[in-house]
CSV table of C-alpha atoms and ligand atoms in Angstrom, one decimal:
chain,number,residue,atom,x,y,z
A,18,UNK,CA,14.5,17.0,35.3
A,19,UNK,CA,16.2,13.7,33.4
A,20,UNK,CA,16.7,11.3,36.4
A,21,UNK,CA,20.3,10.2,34.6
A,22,UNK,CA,22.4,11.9,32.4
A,23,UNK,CA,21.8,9.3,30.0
A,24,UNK,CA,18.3,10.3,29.9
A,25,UNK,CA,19.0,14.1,29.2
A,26,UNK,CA,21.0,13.0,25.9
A,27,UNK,CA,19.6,14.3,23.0
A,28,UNK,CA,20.0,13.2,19.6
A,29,UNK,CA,21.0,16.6,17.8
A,30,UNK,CA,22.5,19.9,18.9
A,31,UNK,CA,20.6,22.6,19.9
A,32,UNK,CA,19.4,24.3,16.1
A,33,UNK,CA,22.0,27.5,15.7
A,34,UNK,CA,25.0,25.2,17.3
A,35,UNK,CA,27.8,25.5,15.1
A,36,UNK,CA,30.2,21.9,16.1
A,37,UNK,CA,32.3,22.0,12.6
A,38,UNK,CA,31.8,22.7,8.9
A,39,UNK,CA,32.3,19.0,7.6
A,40,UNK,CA,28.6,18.3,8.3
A,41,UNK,CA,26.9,21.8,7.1
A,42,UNK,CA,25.4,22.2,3.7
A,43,UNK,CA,26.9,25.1,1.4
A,44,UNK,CA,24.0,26.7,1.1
A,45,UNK,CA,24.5,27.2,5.3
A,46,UNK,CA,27.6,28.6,4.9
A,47,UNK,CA,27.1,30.9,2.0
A,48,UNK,CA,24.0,32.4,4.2
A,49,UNK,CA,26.5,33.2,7.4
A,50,UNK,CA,29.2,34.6,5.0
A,51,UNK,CA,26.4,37.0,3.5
A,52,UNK,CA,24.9,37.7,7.6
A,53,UNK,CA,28.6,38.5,8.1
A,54,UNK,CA,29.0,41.2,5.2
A,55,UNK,CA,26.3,43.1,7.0
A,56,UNK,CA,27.8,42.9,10.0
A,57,UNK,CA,30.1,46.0,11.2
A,58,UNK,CA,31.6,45.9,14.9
A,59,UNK,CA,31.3,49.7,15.2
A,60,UNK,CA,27.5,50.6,13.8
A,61,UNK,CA,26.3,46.9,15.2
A,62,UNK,CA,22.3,47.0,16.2
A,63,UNK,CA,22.0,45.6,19.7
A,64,UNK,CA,20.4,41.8,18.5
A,65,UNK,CA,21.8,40.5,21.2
A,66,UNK,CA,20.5,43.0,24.3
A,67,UNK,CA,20.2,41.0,27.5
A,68,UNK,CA,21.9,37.6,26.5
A,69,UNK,CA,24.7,36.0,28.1
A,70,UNK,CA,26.9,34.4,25.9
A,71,UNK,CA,29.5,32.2,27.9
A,72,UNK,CA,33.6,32.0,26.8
A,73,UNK,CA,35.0,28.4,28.0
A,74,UNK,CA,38.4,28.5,26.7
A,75,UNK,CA,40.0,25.1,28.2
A,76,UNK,CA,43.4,26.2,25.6
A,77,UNK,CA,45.2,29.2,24.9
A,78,UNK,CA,43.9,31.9,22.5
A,79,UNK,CA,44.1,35.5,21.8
A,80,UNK,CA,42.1,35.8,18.4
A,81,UNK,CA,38.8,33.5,18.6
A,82,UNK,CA,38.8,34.5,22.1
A,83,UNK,CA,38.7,38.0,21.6
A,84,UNK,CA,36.9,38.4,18.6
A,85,UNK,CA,34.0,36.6,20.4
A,86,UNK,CA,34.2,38.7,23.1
A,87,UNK,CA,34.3,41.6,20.9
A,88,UNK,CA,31.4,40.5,18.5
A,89,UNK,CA,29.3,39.2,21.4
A,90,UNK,CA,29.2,42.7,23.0
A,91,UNK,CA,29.1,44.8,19.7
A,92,UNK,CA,26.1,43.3,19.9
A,93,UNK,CA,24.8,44.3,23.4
A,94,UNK,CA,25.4,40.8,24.7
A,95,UNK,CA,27.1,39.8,28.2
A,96,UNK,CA,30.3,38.1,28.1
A,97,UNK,CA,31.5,35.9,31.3
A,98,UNK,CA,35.0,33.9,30.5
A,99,UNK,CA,35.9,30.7,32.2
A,100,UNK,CA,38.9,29.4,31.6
A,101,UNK,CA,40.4,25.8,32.7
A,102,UNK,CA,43.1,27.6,35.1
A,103,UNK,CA,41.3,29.3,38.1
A,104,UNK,CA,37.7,27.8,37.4
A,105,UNK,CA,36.7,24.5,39.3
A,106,UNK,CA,37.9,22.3,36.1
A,107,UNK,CA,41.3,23.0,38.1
A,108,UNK,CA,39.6,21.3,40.8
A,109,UNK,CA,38.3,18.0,38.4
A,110,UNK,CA,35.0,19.2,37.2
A,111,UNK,CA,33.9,17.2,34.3
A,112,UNK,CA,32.9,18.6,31.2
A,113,UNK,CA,29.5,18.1,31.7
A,114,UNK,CA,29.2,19.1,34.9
A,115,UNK,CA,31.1,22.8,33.9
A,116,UNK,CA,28.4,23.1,31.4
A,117,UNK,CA,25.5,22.0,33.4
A,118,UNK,CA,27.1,24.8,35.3
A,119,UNK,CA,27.5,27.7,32.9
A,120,UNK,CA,23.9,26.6,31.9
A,121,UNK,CA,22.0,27.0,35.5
A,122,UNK,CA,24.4,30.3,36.1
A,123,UNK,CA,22.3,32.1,32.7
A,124,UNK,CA,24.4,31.1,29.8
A,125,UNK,CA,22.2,31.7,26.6
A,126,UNK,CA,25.0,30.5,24.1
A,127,UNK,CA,28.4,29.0,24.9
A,128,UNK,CA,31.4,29.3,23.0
A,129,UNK,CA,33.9,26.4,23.9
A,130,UNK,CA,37.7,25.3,23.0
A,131,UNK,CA,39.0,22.2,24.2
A,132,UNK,CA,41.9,20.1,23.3
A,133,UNK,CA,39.9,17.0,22.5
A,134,UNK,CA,38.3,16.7,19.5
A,135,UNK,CA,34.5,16.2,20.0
A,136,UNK,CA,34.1,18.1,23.1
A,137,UNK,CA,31.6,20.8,21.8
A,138,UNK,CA,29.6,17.9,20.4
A,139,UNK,CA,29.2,16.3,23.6
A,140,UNK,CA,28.4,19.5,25.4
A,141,UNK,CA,25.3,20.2,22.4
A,142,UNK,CA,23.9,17.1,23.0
A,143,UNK,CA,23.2,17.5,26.6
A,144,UNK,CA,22.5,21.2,26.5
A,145,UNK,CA,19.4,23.0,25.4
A,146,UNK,CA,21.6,26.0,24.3
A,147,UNK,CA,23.4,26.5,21.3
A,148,UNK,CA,27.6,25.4,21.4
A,149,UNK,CA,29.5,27.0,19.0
A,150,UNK,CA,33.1,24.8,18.7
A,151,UNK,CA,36.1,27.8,18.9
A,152,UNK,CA,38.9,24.4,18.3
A,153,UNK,CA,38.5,21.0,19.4
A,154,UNK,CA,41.7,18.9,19.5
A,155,UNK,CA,42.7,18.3,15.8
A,156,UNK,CA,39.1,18.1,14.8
A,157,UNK,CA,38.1,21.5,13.5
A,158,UNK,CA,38.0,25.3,13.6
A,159,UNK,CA,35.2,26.3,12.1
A,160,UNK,CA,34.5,29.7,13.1
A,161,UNK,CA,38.5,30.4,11.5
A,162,UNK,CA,37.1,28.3,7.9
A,163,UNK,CA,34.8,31.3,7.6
A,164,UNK,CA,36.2,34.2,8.4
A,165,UNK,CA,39.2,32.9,6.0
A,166,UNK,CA,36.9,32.3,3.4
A,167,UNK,CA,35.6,35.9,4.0
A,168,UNK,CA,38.8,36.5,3.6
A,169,UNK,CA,39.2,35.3,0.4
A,170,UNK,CA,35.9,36.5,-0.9
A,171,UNK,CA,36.8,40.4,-0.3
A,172,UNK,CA,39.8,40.1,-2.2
A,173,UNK,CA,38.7,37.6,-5.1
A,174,UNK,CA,35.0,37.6,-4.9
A,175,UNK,CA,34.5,34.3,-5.3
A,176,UNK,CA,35.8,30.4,-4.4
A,177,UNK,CA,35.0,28.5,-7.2
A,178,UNK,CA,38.1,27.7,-9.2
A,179,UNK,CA,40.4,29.2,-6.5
A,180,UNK,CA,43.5,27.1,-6.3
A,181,UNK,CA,44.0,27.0,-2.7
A,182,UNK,CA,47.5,25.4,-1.5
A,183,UNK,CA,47.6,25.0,2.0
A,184,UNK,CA,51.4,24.3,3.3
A,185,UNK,CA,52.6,22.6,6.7
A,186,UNK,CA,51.8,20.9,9.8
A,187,UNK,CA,47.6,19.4,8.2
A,188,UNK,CA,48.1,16.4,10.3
A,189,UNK,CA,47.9,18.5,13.7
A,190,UNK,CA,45.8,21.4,12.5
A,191,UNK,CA,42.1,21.9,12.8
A,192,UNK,CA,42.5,24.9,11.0
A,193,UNK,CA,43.0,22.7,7.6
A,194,UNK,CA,40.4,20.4,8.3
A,195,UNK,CA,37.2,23.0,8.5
A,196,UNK,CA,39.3,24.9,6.0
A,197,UNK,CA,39.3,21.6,3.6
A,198,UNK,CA,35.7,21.0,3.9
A,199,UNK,CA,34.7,24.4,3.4
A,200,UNK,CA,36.9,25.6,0.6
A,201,UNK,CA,35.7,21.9,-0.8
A,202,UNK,CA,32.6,22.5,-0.4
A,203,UNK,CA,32.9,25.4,-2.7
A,204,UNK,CA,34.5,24.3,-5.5
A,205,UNK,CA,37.9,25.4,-5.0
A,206,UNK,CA,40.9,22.5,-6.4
A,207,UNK,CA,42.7,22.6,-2.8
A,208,UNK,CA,46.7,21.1,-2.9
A,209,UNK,CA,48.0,20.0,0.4
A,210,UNK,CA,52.2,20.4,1.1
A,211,UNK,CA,54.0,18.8,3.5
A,212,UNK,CA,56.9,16.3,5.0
A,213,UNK,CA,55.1,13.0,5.9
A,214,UNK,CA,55.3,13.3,9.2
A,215,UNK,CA,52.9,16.1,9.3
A,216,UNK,CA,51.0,15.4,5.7
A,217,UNK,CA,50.2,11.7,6.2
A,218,UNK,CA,49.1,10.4,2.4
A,219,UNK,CA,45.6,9.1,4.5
A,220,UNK,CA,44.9,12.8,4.3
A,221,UNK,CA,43.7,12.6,0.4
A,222,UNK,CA,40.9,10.8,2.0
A,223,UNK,CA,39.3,13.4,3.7
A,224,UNK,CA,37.6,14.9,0.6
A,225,UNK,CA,37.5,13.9,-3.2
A,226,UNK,CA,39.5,15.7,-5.2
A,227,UNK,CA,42.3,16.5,-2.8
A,228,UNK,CA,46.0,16.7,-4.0
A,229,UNK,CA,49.8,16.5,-1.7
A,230,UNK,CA,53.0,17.7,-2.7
A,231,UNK,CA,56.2,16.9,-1.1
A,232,UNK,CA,57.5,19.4,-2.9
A,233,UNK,CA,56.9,23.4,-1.5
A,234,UNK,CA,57.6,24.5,-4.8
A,235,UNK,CA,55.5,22.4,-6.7
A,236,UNK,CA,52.9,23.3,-4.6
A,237,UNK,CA,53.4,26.6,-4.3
A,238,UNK,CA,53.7,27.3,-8.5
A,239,UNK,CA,50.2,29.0,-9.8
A,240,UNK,CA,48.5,29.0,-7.0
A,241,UNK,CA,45.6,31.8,-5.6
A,242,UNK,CA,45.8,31.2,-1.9
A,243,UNK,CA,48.4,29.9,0.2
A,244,UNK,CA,47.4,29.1,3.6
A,245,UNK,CA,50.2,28.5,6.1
A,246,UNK,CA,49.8,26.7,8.5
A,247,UNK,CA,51.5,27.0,12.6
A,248,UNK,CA,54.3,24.5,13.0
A,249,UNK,CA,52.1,22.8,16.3
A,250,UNK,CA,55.5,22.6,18.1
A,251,UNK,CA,53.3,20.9,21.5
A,252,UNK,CA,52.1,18.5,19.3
A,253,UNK,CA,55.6,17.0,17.8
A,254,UNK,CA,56.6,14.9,20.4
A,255,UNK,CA,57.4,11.7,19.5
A,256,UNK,CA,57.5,12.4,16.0
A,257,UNK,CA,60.9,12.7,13.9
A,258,UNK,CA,60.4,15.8,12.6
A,259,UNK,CA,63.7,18.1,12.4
A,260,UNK,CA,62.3,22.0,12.0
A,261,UNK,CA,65.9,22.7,10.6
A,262,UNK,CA,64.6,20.7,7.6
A,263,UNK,CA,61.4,22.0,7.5
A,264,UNK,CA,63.0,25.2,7.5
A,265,UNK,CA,64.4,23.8,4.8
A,266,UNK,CA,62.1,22.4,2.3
A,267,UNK,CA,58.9,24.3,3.5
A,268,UNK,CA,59.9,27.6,4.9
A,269,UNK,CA,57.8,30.3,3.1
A,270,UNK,CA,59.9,32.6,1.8
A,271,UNK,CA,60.1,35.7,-0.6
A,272,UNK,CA,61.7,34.0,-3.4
A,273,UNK,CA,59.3,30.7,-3.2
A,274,UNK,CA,56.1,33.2,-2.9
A,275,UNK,CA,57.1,34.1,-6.4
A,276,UNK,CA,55.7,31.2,-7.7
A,277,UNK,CA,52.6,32.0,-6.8
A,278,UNK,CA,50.1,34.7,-9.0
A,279,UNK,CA,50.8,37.9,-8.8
A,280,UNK,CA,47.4,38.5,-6.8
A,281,UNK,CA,47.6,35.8,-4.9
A,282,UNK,CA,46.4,35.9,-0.8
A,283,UNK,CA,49.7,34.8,1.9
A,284,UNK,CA,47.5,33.5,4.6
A,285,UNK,CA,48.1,32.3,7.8
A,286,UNK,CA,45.7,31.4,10.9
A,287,UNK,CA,48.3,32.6,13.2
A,288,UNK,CA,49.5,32.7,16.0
A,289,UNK,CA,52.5,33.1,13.0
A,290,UNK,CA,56.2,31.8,13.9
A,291,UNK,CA,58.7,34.0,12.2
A,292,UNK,CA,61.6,32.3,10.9
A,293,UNK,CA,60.0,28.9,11.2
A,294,UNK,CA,56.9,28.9,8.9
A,295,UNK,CA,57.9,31.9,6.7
A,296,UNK,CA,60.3,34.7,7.0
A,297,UNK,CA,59.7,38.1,8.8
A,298,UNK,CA,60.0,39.8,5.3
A,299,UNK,CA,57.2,37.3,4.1
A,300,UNK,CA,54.6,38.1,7.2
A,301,UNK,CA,55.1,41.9,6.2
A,302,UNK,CA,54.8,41.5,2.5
A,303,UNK,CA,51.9,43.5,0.1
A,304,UNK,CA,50.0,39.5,-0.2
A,305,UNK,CA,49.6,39.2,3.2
A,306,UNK,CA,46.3,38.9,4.4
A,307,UNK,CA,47.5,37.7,8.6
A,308,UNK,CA,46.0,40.8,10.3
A,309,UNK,CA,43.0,41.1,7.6
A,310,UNK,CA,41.9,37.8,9.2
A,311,UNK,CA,42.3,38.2,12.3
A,312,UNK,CA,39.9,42.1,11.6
A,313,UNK,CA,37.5,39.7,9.7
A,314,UNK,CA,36.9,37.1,12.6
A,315,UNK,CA,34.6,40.3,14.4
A,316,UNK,CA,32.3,40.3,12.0
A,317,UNK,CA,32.1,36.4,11.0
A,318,UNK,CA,31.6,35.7,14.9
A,319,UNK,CA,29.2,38.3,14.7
A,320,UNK,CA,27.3,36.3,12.4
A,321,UNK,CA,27.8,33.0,14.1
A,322,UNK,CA,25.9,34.0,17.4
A,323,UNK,CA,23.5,36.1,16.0
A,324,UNK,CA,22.3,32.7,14.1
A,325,UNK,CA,23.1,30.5,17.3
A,326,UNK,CA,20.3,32.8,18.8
A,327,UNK,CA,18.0,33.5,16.2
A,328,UNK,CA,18.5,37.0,15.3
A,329,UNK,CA,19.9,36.1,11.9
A,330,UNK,CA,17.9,38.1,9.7
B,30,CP,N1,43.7,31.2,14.8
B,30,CP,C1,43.5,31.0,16.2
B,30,CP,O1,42.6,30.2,16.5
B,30,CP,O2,44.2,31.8,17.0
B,30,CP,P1,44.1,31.8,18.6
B,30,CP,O3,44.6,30.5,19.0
B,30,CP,O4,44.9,33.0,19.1
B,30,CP,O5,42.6,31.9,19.0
């Protein structure tokens, strides 16, 4: 045993961590998108037989948490979920300390959301176990950049050249970041569309090649993909954003989706807010993709622990 914490640090995260996709190579994500194309909930083989893979959900979530919990035992794992209310983080437990925890109780792998950014990171590098990040803060989402970019790949079979437009509240969502990288990554021309106040211009600097439109429509005209993103209501205090005028000017509705391609893919990370981000008519049309996501996040997660514990081919 490390006599300090300090002591137990280690440099990198335990291999088959997955902490955000800024700082994976494409060649890393291509292989879990093709590992997730062979992955099918209801014929899965048991990879996973006698691991415990651990849920530490410190925010709210009904998708990533149940799509782990739903790819983790398609694949003969254990799931235990600890969440911030009712655990002894109620009580003050650090971080740490509820990992050391979930470690010394059996945990093989452990999935974590937290609301700062850089949590998961700070877990991995104490931990011998894989982390996998499920949302830290406004950093990233990873595990949501893939299954959207599975997404994408069912329907148009490839990224490359996509023209990806990706409308609303970037400057509080993780979402956009890992989505950003990835799509980057890629080789798909990616426009960001937004007020200000949620699409700071700093945002260009995130990766080359990035465009912003104030305008919806502009944004919106030609485009392949448009991801939408949640109006992070929680997140707006102190900002002067008025939602009437984002209604407004950024709304999604049927008549500005027909800018887009015919073919184009109406995507959203959800959870969706009817009548703020787009119109009921919009979430229901023949482009949406919503629920196809949320199906696709089984198998990506899938995918993500069977690499985090070595049963990726
Ligand atoms: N997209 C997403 O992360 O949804 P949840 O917050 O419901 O997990």
């Amino acid at each position: 045993m490390p006599a300090t914490v300090d002591q137990a640090v280690k440099k990198t995260a335990t291999r088959g961590s997955l902490l955000g996709i800024e700082g994976m190579p494409a060649s890393e994500i291509q292989k879990l998108l093709q590992l997730a194309r062979k992955m099918n909930p209801f014929k899965a083989r048991l990879l996973l037989r006698g691991k415990r893979v651990l849920l530490l959900f410190y925010e709210a979530s009904t998708r990533t948490r149940t799509s782990f919990e739903i790819a983790a035992k398609s694949l003969g794992a254990t799931t235990v979920l600890v969440q911030s209310s009712g655990s002894s983080i109620e009580k003050g437990e650090s971080l740490l300390d509820t990992a050391y925890t979930l470690r010394a109780v059996g945990a093989d792998v452990i999935v974590v959301r937290h609301p700062h950014a850089g949590a998961p990171h700070l877990m991995a590098s104490y931990l011998d176990i894989p982390v996998i990040n499920a949302g830290d803060g406004m950093h990233e989402h990873p595990t949501q950049a893939l299954l959207d970019a599975f997404t994408i790949l069912r329907h148009k079979k490839k990224l490359d050249g996509m023209q990806v437009t990706i409308v609303g509240d970037v400057y509080h969502s993780r979402v956009a970041r890992s989505a950003i990288h990835l799509l980057s990554k890629s080789g798909a021309k990616i426009t960001l569309c937004g007020p200000p106040e949620l699409l700071p211009d700093i945002a260009t600097t995130l990766v080359e090649g990035l465009t912003i439109t104030r305008s919806c429509e502009e944004g919106l005209r030609g485009a392949d993909v448009v991801m939408v993103l949640r109006v992070q209501k929680e997140r707006l205090a102190g900002l002067q954003v008025s939602l009437q005028d984002y209604i407004n000017r950024y709304q999604i509705t049927l008549s500005r989706l027909r800018l887009v391609k015919n073919d184009a893919l109406l995507m959203h990370p959800g959870p969706i807010i009817r009548g703020l981000e787009l119109t009921w008519d919009v979430a229901e049309c023949p482009q949406s993709v919503i629920v196809e996501e949320v199906k696709n996040g089984v198998p990506v997660r899938m995918a993500v622990l069977a690499r985090a514990l070595g049963k990726a081919s």
